[in-house]
Amino acid sequence: MTKYISLLIFLFTLQSVNAAEVNIYSARKEALIKPLLDQFHKETGIAVNIVTGKADTLLKRLEAENKNSPADMLLTVDVARLVRAKEKALLQEIDSKLLNEIIPKNYRDDDKQWFGLSLRSRVIVYAPDRVNKNDLSSYMDLANKEWINRICVRSSSNVYNQSLVAAMIANYGLLKTERWGRGLVNNFARPPKGGDRDQIKAIAAGVCDVGLVNNYYLAGMLESSQKSDVVAAKKIRLFWPGQNAHGVHMNVSGAGILKSAKNKKEAIQLLEFLVGDYAQKWYADINYEYSINPKLKNSSVLKSWGKFKADDLNLNLLGKYNTDALMLMDRVGWK
Ligand code: FE
């Protein structure tokens, strides 16, 4: 009987442990993170609830909900939104030895309010039958006259482009970046439209010769189950920009724990799980992103592109210059 009662108490305790949860507001599509959250649940018993939406919508919602928000964590696919959340005083400081050890200093907030979880590079892609690789060099050089009517890139409303321009401002200053912006826009083969994958397809179709995209879109198309994606991607090559300048522009997907968090301990546990070996290998193998942990190996597609010099700019600056970038893109006519 005593045994039976202890078993009941044990099961009851287990159930209360199981009741632990983390609630995420995520700008990352659920499919791209769900298997990781399931694994976290399997390992810890902590349930993860996820609400997905556009980053700006989620930020507005968090502001409106304020202290009453059910969310513990904000997850985004670009650093600018994390910085915005910090500026809106939505995030709290997290002191985790593990996070500080694994994530390089330039990929986490100086005030410990947000943390990069995976790395992406914004690269030049080109059509090898129409572009001599030796003619490519830096982002800066894409403003040169030789590229007139040859460049495809998505619109200025896209945060990846905003962050690239913010990085240019941080590296070269406003004046030089504005001159570059004018030259770049002048070289567009068509008004910006579509996503990064569409720029790759446009180059494959001969609409333009050169484009700017995040590395994982090209990798994803190369490994796609859709034949048309593979055919298009195979017509394209990747070029690492800025190897003799500042290096390749890098961005992070990342997260921060909200001030409203009712499950702070569990949320920290989840953050630490996401920078751990299992999750990091998943980011590389499935999402074709670079591991935030420099000690880990990357997927075979990423490896096939070889080593490159990354811009080691502190990503806090991408948030700092986001508004300047937006205004500059507007002034130079980047639609
Ligand atoms: Fe993306």
Short mmCIF file of C-alpha atoms and ligand atoms in Angstrom, two decimals:
data_model
loop_
_atom_site.label_atom_id
_atom_site.label_comp_id
_atom_site.label_asym_id
_atom_site.label_seq_id
_atom_site.Cartn_x
_atom_site.Cartn_y
_atom_site.Cartn_z
CA MET A 1 0.00 0.00 0.00
CA THR A 2 2.79 2.46 1.01
CA LYS A 3 4.48 1.58 -2.26
CA TYR A 4 1.26 2.29 -4.11
CA ILE A 5 0.91 5.69 -2.39
CA SER A 6 4.53 6.63 -3.12
CA LEU A 7 3.93 5.68 -6.74
CA LEU A 8 0.87 7.93 -6.81
CA ILE A 9 2.85 10.79 -5.24
CA PHE A 10 5.62 10.17 -7.78
CA LEU A 11 3.18 10.25 -10.69
CA PHE A 12 1.52 13.36 -9.30
CA THR A 13 4.89 15.13 -8.98
CA LEU A 14 5.78 14.05 -12.50
CA GLN A 15 2.57 15.54 -13.72
CA SER A 16 3.24 18.87 -12.04
CA VAL A 17 6.68 18.85 -13.64
CA ASN A 18 4.99 18.13 -16.96
CA ALA A 19 2.74 21.13 -16.46
CA ALA A 20 5.80 23.36 -16.96
CA GLU A 21 5.63 25.33 -20.19
CA VAL A 22 7.19 28.04 -22.32
CA ASN A 23 5.14 30.34 -24.53
CA ILE A 24 6.81 31.72 -27.64
CA TYR A 25 5.85 34.52 -29.99
CA SER A 26 7.71 33.59 -33.14
CA ALA A 27 8.41 35.43 -36.36
CA ARG A 28 10.04 32.23 -37.53
CA LYS A 29 7.67 29.87 -39.34
CA GLU A 30 6.52 27.07 -37.08
CA ALA A 31 7.65 24.32 -39.45
CA LEU A 32 11.21 25.63 -39.29
CA ILE A 33 11.43 25.30 -35.51
CA LYS A 34 8.75 22.79 -34.43
CA PRO A 35 10.91 19.63 -34.56
CA LEU A 36 13.41 21.35 -32.25
CA LEU A 37 10.69 22.32 -29.79
CA ASP A 38 9.36 18.75 -29.83
CA GLN A 39 12.83 17.46 -29.01
CA PHE A 40 13.10 19.98 -26.15
CA HIS A 41 9.77 18.73 -24.80
CA LYS A 42 10.96 15.14 -25.07
CA GLU A 43 14.14 15.90 -23.14
CA THR A 44 12.71 18.14 -20.43
CA GLY A 45 8.97 17.51 -20.22
CA ILE A 46 8.44 21.23 -20.69
CA ALA A 47 5.62 21.97 -23.12
CA VAL A 48 6.22 24.67 -25.71
CA ASN A 49 3.36 26.73 -27.12
CA ILE A 50 4.05 28.80 -30.17
CA VAL A 51 2.19 31.73 -31.72
CA THR A 52 3.60 32.71 -35.11
CA GLY A 53 3.18 35.98 -36.94
CA LYS A 54 4.99 38.84 -38.64
CA ALA A 55 7.65 40.32 -36.35
CA ASP A 56 6.15 43.81 -36.33
CA THR A 57 2.67 42.48 -35.58
CA LEU A 58 4.04 40.44 -32.68
CA LEU A 59 5.90 43.49 -31.34
CA LYS A 60 2.70 45.56 -31.46
CA ARG A 61 0.81 42.76 -29.72
CA LEU A 62 3.46 42.54 -26.99
CA GLU A 63 3.28 46.28 -26.42
CA ALA A 64 -0.51 46.15 -26.14
CA GLU A 65 -0.50 43.13 -23.84
CA ASN A 66 2.28 44.59 -21.72
CA LYS A 67 2.62 42.80 -18.35
CA ASN A 68 -0.40 40.62 -19.10
CA SER A 69 1.19 39.01 -22.13
CA PRO A 70 1.17 35.21 -22.00
CA ALA A 71 4.46 35.19 -23.93
CA ASP A 72 7.76 34.24 -22.33
CA MET A 73 10.01 34.47 -25.36
CA LEU A 74 10.25 36.39 -28.63
CA LEU A 75 11.87 34.62 -31.55
CA THR A 76 12.83 36.48 -34.75
CA VAL A 77 14.77 35.87 -37.96
CA ASP A 78 16.67 39.16 -37.96
CA VAL A 79 18.52 41.13 -35.33
CA ALA A 80 16.82 44.48 -36.11
CA ARG A 81 13.53 43.30 -34.56
CA LEU A 82 15.30 42.01 -31.47
CA VAL A 83 16.93 45.40 -31.00
CA ARG A 84 13.52 47.03 -31.53
CA ALA A 85 12.03 44.81 -28.82
CA LYS A 86 14.85 45.85 -26.52
CA GLU A 87 14.32 49.54 -27.31
CA LYS A 88 10.62 49.14 -26.51
CA ALA A 89 11.70 47.76 -23.10
CA LEU A 90 9.99 44.42 -23.78
CA LEU A 91 12.98 42.21 -22.97
CA GLN A 92 14.76 41.37 -19.75
CA GLU A 93 18.39 40.73 -18.92
CA ILE A 94 19.38 37.08 -18.84
CA ASP A 95 22.58 36.01 -17.14
CA SER A 96 23.48 32.60 -18.48
CA LYS A 97 27.05 31.38 -18.35
CA LEU A 98 26.32 28.85 -21.10
CA LEU A 99 24.83 31.41 -23.51
CA ASN A 100 27.76 33.75 -22.91
CA GLU A 101 30.24 30.94 -23.48
CA ILE A 102 28.74 29.54 -26.69
CA ILE A 103 27.53 32.66 -28.52
CA PRO A 104 30.31 34.97 -29.80
CA LYS A 105 30.13 38.46 -28.31
CA ASN A 106 29.13 40.22 -31.54
CA TYR A 107 26.11 37.92 -31.96
CA ARG A 108 24.47 38.72 -28.62
CA ASP A 109 23.27 41.87 -26.91
CA ASP A 110 25.78 43.83 -24.83
CA ASP A 111 23.08 44.13 -22.15
CA LYS A 112 22.22 40.39 -22.28
CA GLN A 113 18.70 41.00 -23.57
CA TRP A 114 18.84 39.10 -26.85
CA PHE A 115 20.88 36.18 -28.16
CA GLY A 116 21.71 34.98 -31.67
CA LEU A 117 20.70 31.35 -32.19
CA SER A 118 21.74 30.73 -35.79
CA LEU A 119 23.78 32.60 -38.37
CA ARG A 120 22.98 33.52 -41.95
CA SER A 121 25.15 35.23 -44.55
CA ARG A 122 23.83 37.60 -47.24
CA VAL A 123 25.78 36.68 -50.33
CA ILE A 124 26.13 37.58 -53.99
CA VAL A 125 24.71 35.00 -56.40
CA TYR A 126 25.45 35.11 -60.11
CA ALA A 127 24.99 33.38 -63.45
CA PRO A 128 28.38 31.82 -64.29
CA ASP A 129 27.64 31.82 -68.03
CA ARG A 130 27.22 35.61 -68.08
CA VAL A 131 29.39 36.79 -65.20
CA ASN A 132 33.11 36.35 -64.78
CA LYS A 133 33.69 35.60 -61.12
CA ASN A 134 36.81 37.79 -61.21
CA ASP A 135 34.63 40.81 -61.98
CA LEU A 136 32.83 40.40 -58.66
CA SER A 137 34.29 41.83 -55.50
CA SER A 138 32.32 43.61 -52.77
CA TYR A 139 28.79 44.86 -52.08
CA MET A 140 30.25 48.32 -52.76
CA ASP A 141 31.29 47.38 -56.31
CA LEU A 142 27.73 46.34 -57.25
CA ALA A 143 27.10 50.09 -57.62
CA ASN A 144 29.61 50.30 -60.49
CA LYS A 145 28.40 51.08 -64.02
CA GLU A 146 29.33 47.66 -65.40
CA TRP A 147 26.34 46.16 -63.56
CA ILE A 148 23.72 48.44 -65.08
CA ASN A 149 20.39 46.59 -65.63
CA ARG A 150 21.94 43.36 -64.34
CA ILE A 151 21.01 43.20 -60.63
CA CYS A 152 17.99 41.55 -58.99
CA VAL A 153 17.19 42.14 -55.34
CA ARG A 154 14.03 42.14 -53.22
CA SER A 155 12.35 45.25 -51.87
CA SER A 156 13.47 47.67 -49.17
CA SER A 157 10.60 46.55 -46.95
CA ASN A 158 12.56 43.35 -46.42
CA VAL A 159 14.47 43.40 -43.16
CA TYR A 160 17.44 41.41 -44.58
CA ASN A 161 18.11 44.27 -47.01
CA GLN A 162 17.55 46.86 -44.29
CA SER A 163 20.15 45.13 -42.14
CA LEU A 164 22.61 44.93 -45.03
CA VAL A 165 22.23 48.68 -45.61
CA ALA A 166 22.55 49.30 -41.85
CA ALA A 167 25.83 47.34 -41.94
CA MET A 168 27.03 49.44 -44.88
CA ILE A 169 26.24 52.59 -42.89
CA ALA A 170 28.14 51.22 -39.90
CA ASN A 171 31.13 50.30 -42.09
CA TYR A 172 31.25 53.19 -44.57
CA GLY A 173 29.19 56.03 -43.11
CA LEU A 174 25.95 57.58 -44.38
CA LEU A 175 27.34 59.61 -47.30
CA LYS A 176 29.26 56.81 -48.93
CA THR A 177 26.42 54.35 -48.38
CA GLU A 178 23.93 56.74 -49.96
CA ARG A 179 26.12 57.13 -53.03
CA TRP A 180 26.36 53.33 -53.17
CA GLY A 181 22.59 52.98 -52.80
CA ARG A 182 21.98 55.28 -55.75
CA GLY A 183 24.37 53.33 -57.93
CA LEU A 184 22.90 50.00 -56.87
CA VAL A 185 19.30 51.04 -57.55
CA ASN A 186 20.41 52.40 -60.92
CA ASN A 187 21.75 48.93 -61.74
CA PHE A 188 18.50 47.07 -60.92
CA ALA A 189 17.29 44.96 -63.85
CA ARG A 190 13.67 45.34 -62.66
CA PRO A 191 11.76 46.96 -59.81
CA PRO A 192 12.30 44.86 -56.66
CA LYS A 193 9.78 42.06 -56.22
CA GLY A 194 9.46 38.60 -54.68
CA GLY A 195 11.56 36.89 -52.04
CA ASP A 196 15.18 35.73 -52.13
CA ARG A 197 14.24 32.50 -53.95
CA ASP A 198 12.60 34.58 -56.70
CA GLN A 199 15.86 36.48 -57.29
CA ILE A 200 17.65 33.16 -57.78
CA LYS A 201 14.95 32.02 -60.22
CA ALA A 202 15.15 35.35 -62.09
CA ILE A 203 18.91 34.97 -62.55
CA ALA A 204 18.42 31.38 -63.73
CA ALA A 205 15.79 32.62 -66.22
CA GLY A 206 18.13 35.32 -67.55
CA VAL A 207 16.15 38.30 -66.21
CA CYS A 208 19.30 39.49 -64.43
CA ASP A 209 22.88 38.32 -63.87
CA VAL A 210 23.59 39.06 -60.22
CA GLY A 211 21.58 39.09 -57.00
CA LEU A 212 21.78 39.38 -53.23
CA VAL A 213 20.28 36.56 -51.16
CA ASN A 214 20.63 34.77 -47.84
CA ASN A 215 22.78 31.67 -48.20
CA TYR A 216 20.16 29.17 -46.94
CA TYR A 217 17.73 29.95 -49.78
CA LEU A 218 20.26 28.79 -52.36
CA ALA A 219 21.14 25.73 -50.26
CA GLY A 220 17.47 24.92 -49.74
CA MET A 221 16.79 25.08 -53.48
CA LEU A 222 19.80 22.90 -54.29
CA GLU A 223 18.50 20.25 -51.87
CA SER A 224 14.82 20.78 -52.72
CA SER A 225 12.42 17.96 -53.58
CA GLN A 226 11.06 20.22 -56.33
CA LYS A 227 12.97 19.60 -59.52
CA SER A 228 12.44 23.13 -60.90
CA ASP A 229 14.13 24.57 -57.78
CA VAL A 230 17.14 22.31 -58.22
CA VAL A 231 17.40 23.10 -61.94
CA ALA A 232 17.31 26.87 -61.26
CA ALA A 233 19.74 26.71 -58.32
CA LYS A 234 22.24 24.67 -60.32
CA LYS A 235 22.48 27.49 -62.86
CA ILE A 236 23.63 29.83 -60.09
CA ARG A 237 26.89 30.24 -58.21
CA LEU A 238 27.61 31.77 -54.84
CA PHE A 239 30.21 34.48 -54.39
CA TRP A 240 31.50 35.66 -51.02
CA PRO A 241 31.46 39.46 -51.13
CA GLY A 242 33.88 41.76 -49.38
CA GLN A 243 36.74 39.32 -48.88
CA ASN A 244 39.17 42.20 -49.42
CA ALA A 245 36.93 44.60 -47.52
CA HIS A 246 34.75 44.12 -44.42
CA GLY A 247 33.75 40.53 -45.16
CA VAL A 248 30.38 38.89 -45.72
CA HIS A 249 27.37 40.55 -44.07
CA MET A 250 26.05 38.28 -41.31
CA ASN A 251 22.75 38.27 -39.49
CA VAL A 252 21.18 36.05 -36.84
CA SER A 253 17.92 34.42 -36.03
CA GLY A 254 17.62 34.96 -32.33
CA ALA A 255 15.52 35.32 -29.24
CA GLY A 256 15.03 37.25 -26.04
CA ILE A 257 13.07 36.57 -22.89
CA LEU A 258 10.23 38.97 -22.30
CA LYS A 259 9.73 41.08 -19.21
CA SER A 260 6.26 39.57 -19.03
CA ALA A 261 7.66 36.02 -18.78
CA LYS A 262 5.87 33.91 -16.21
CA ASN A 263 8.09 30.92 -17.04
CA LYS A 264 11.50 32.52 -16.98
CA LYS A 265 13.38 29.46 -15.75
CA GLU A 266 11.90 27.24 -18.47
CA ALA A 267 12.48 29.94 -21.10
CA ILE A 268 16.18 30.11 -20.17
CA GLN A 269 16.32 26.32 -20.36
CA LEU A 270 14.89 26.51 -23.89
CA LEU A 271 17.38 29.21 -24.96
CA GLU A 272 20.22 27.06 -23.67
CA PHE A 273 18.82 24.04 -25.50
CA LEU A 274 18.67 26.04 -28.74
CA VAL A 275 22.40 26.83 -28.64
CA GLY A 276 23.25 23.24 -27.70
CA ASP A 277 24.80 20.73 -30.08
CA TYR A 278 21.55 18.96 -31.04
CA ALA A 279 19.72 22.17 -32.04
CA GLN A 280 22.74 23.71 -33.70
CA LYS A 281 23.33 20.66 -35.87
CA TRP A 282 19.65 20.81 -36.83
CA TYR A 283 19.90 24.48 -37.83
CA ALA A 284 22.80 23.62 -40.12
CA ASP A 285 21.52 20.32 -41.56
CA ILE A 286 17.86 21.22 -42.03
CA ASN A 287 17.76 25.02 -42.34
CA TYR A 288 21.22 25.46 -43.94
CA GLU A 289 22.13 28.17 -41.49
CA TYR A 290 25.52 28.48 -39.87
CA SER A 291 25.92 27.32 -36.32
CA ILE A 292 26.16 30.13 -33.78
CA ASN A 293 28.74 28.00 -32.00
CA PRO A 294 32.00 28.48 -33.94
CA LYS A 295 33.28 25.13 -32.69
CA LEU A 296 30.57 23.11 -34.47
CA LYS A 297 30.71 21.73 -38.01
CA ASN A 298 28.27 22.90 -40.68
CA SER A 299 26.16 20.91 -43.15
CA SER A 300 27.76 19.50 -46.28
CA VAL A 301 26.21 22.07 -48.66
CA LEU A 302 27.53 24.88 -46.49
CA LYS A 303 30.93 23.19 -46.34
CA SER A 304 30.99 22.81 -50.14
CA TRP A 305 31.00 26.61 -50.43
CA GLY A 306 34.26 26.77 -48.53
CA LYS A 307 35.53 29.09 -45.85
CA PHE A 308 34.93 32.82 -45.98
CA LYS A 309 35.70 35.97 -44.08
CA ALA A 310 32.62 37.14 -42.18
CA ASP A 311 32.08 40.75 -41.25
CA ASP A 312 32.61 40.81 -37.49
CA LEU A 313 30.49 43.92 -37.04
CA ASN A 314 28.66 44.01 -33.72
CA LEU A 315 25.07 43.23 -34.70
CA ASN A 316 23.71 45.72 -32.16
CA LEU A 317 24.66 48.30 -34.79
CA LEU A 318 22.20 46.81 -37.32
CA GLY A 319 19.40 47.73 -34.96
CA LYS A 320 20.92 51.10 -34.21
CA TYR A 321 21.08 52.07 -37.90
CA ASN A 322 17.82 50.43 -39.01
CA THR A 323 15.87 53.71 -39.24
CA ASP A 324 18.75 55.44 -41.05
CA ALA A 325 18.85 52.51 -43.45
CA LEU A 326 15.11 52.70 -44.13
CA MET A 327 15.25 56.45 -44.81
CA LEU A 328 18.32 56.08 -47.01
CA MET A 329 16.68 53.32 -49.09
CA ASP A 330 13.67 55.58 -49.54
CA ARG A 331 15.85 58.53 -50.64
CA VAL A 332 17.73 56.49 -53.24
CA GLY A 333 14.50 55.08 -54.67
CA TRP A 334 14.92 51.47 -53.52
CA LYS A 335 11.28 50.43 -53.83
FE FE B 1 14.51 33.97 -44.50
#
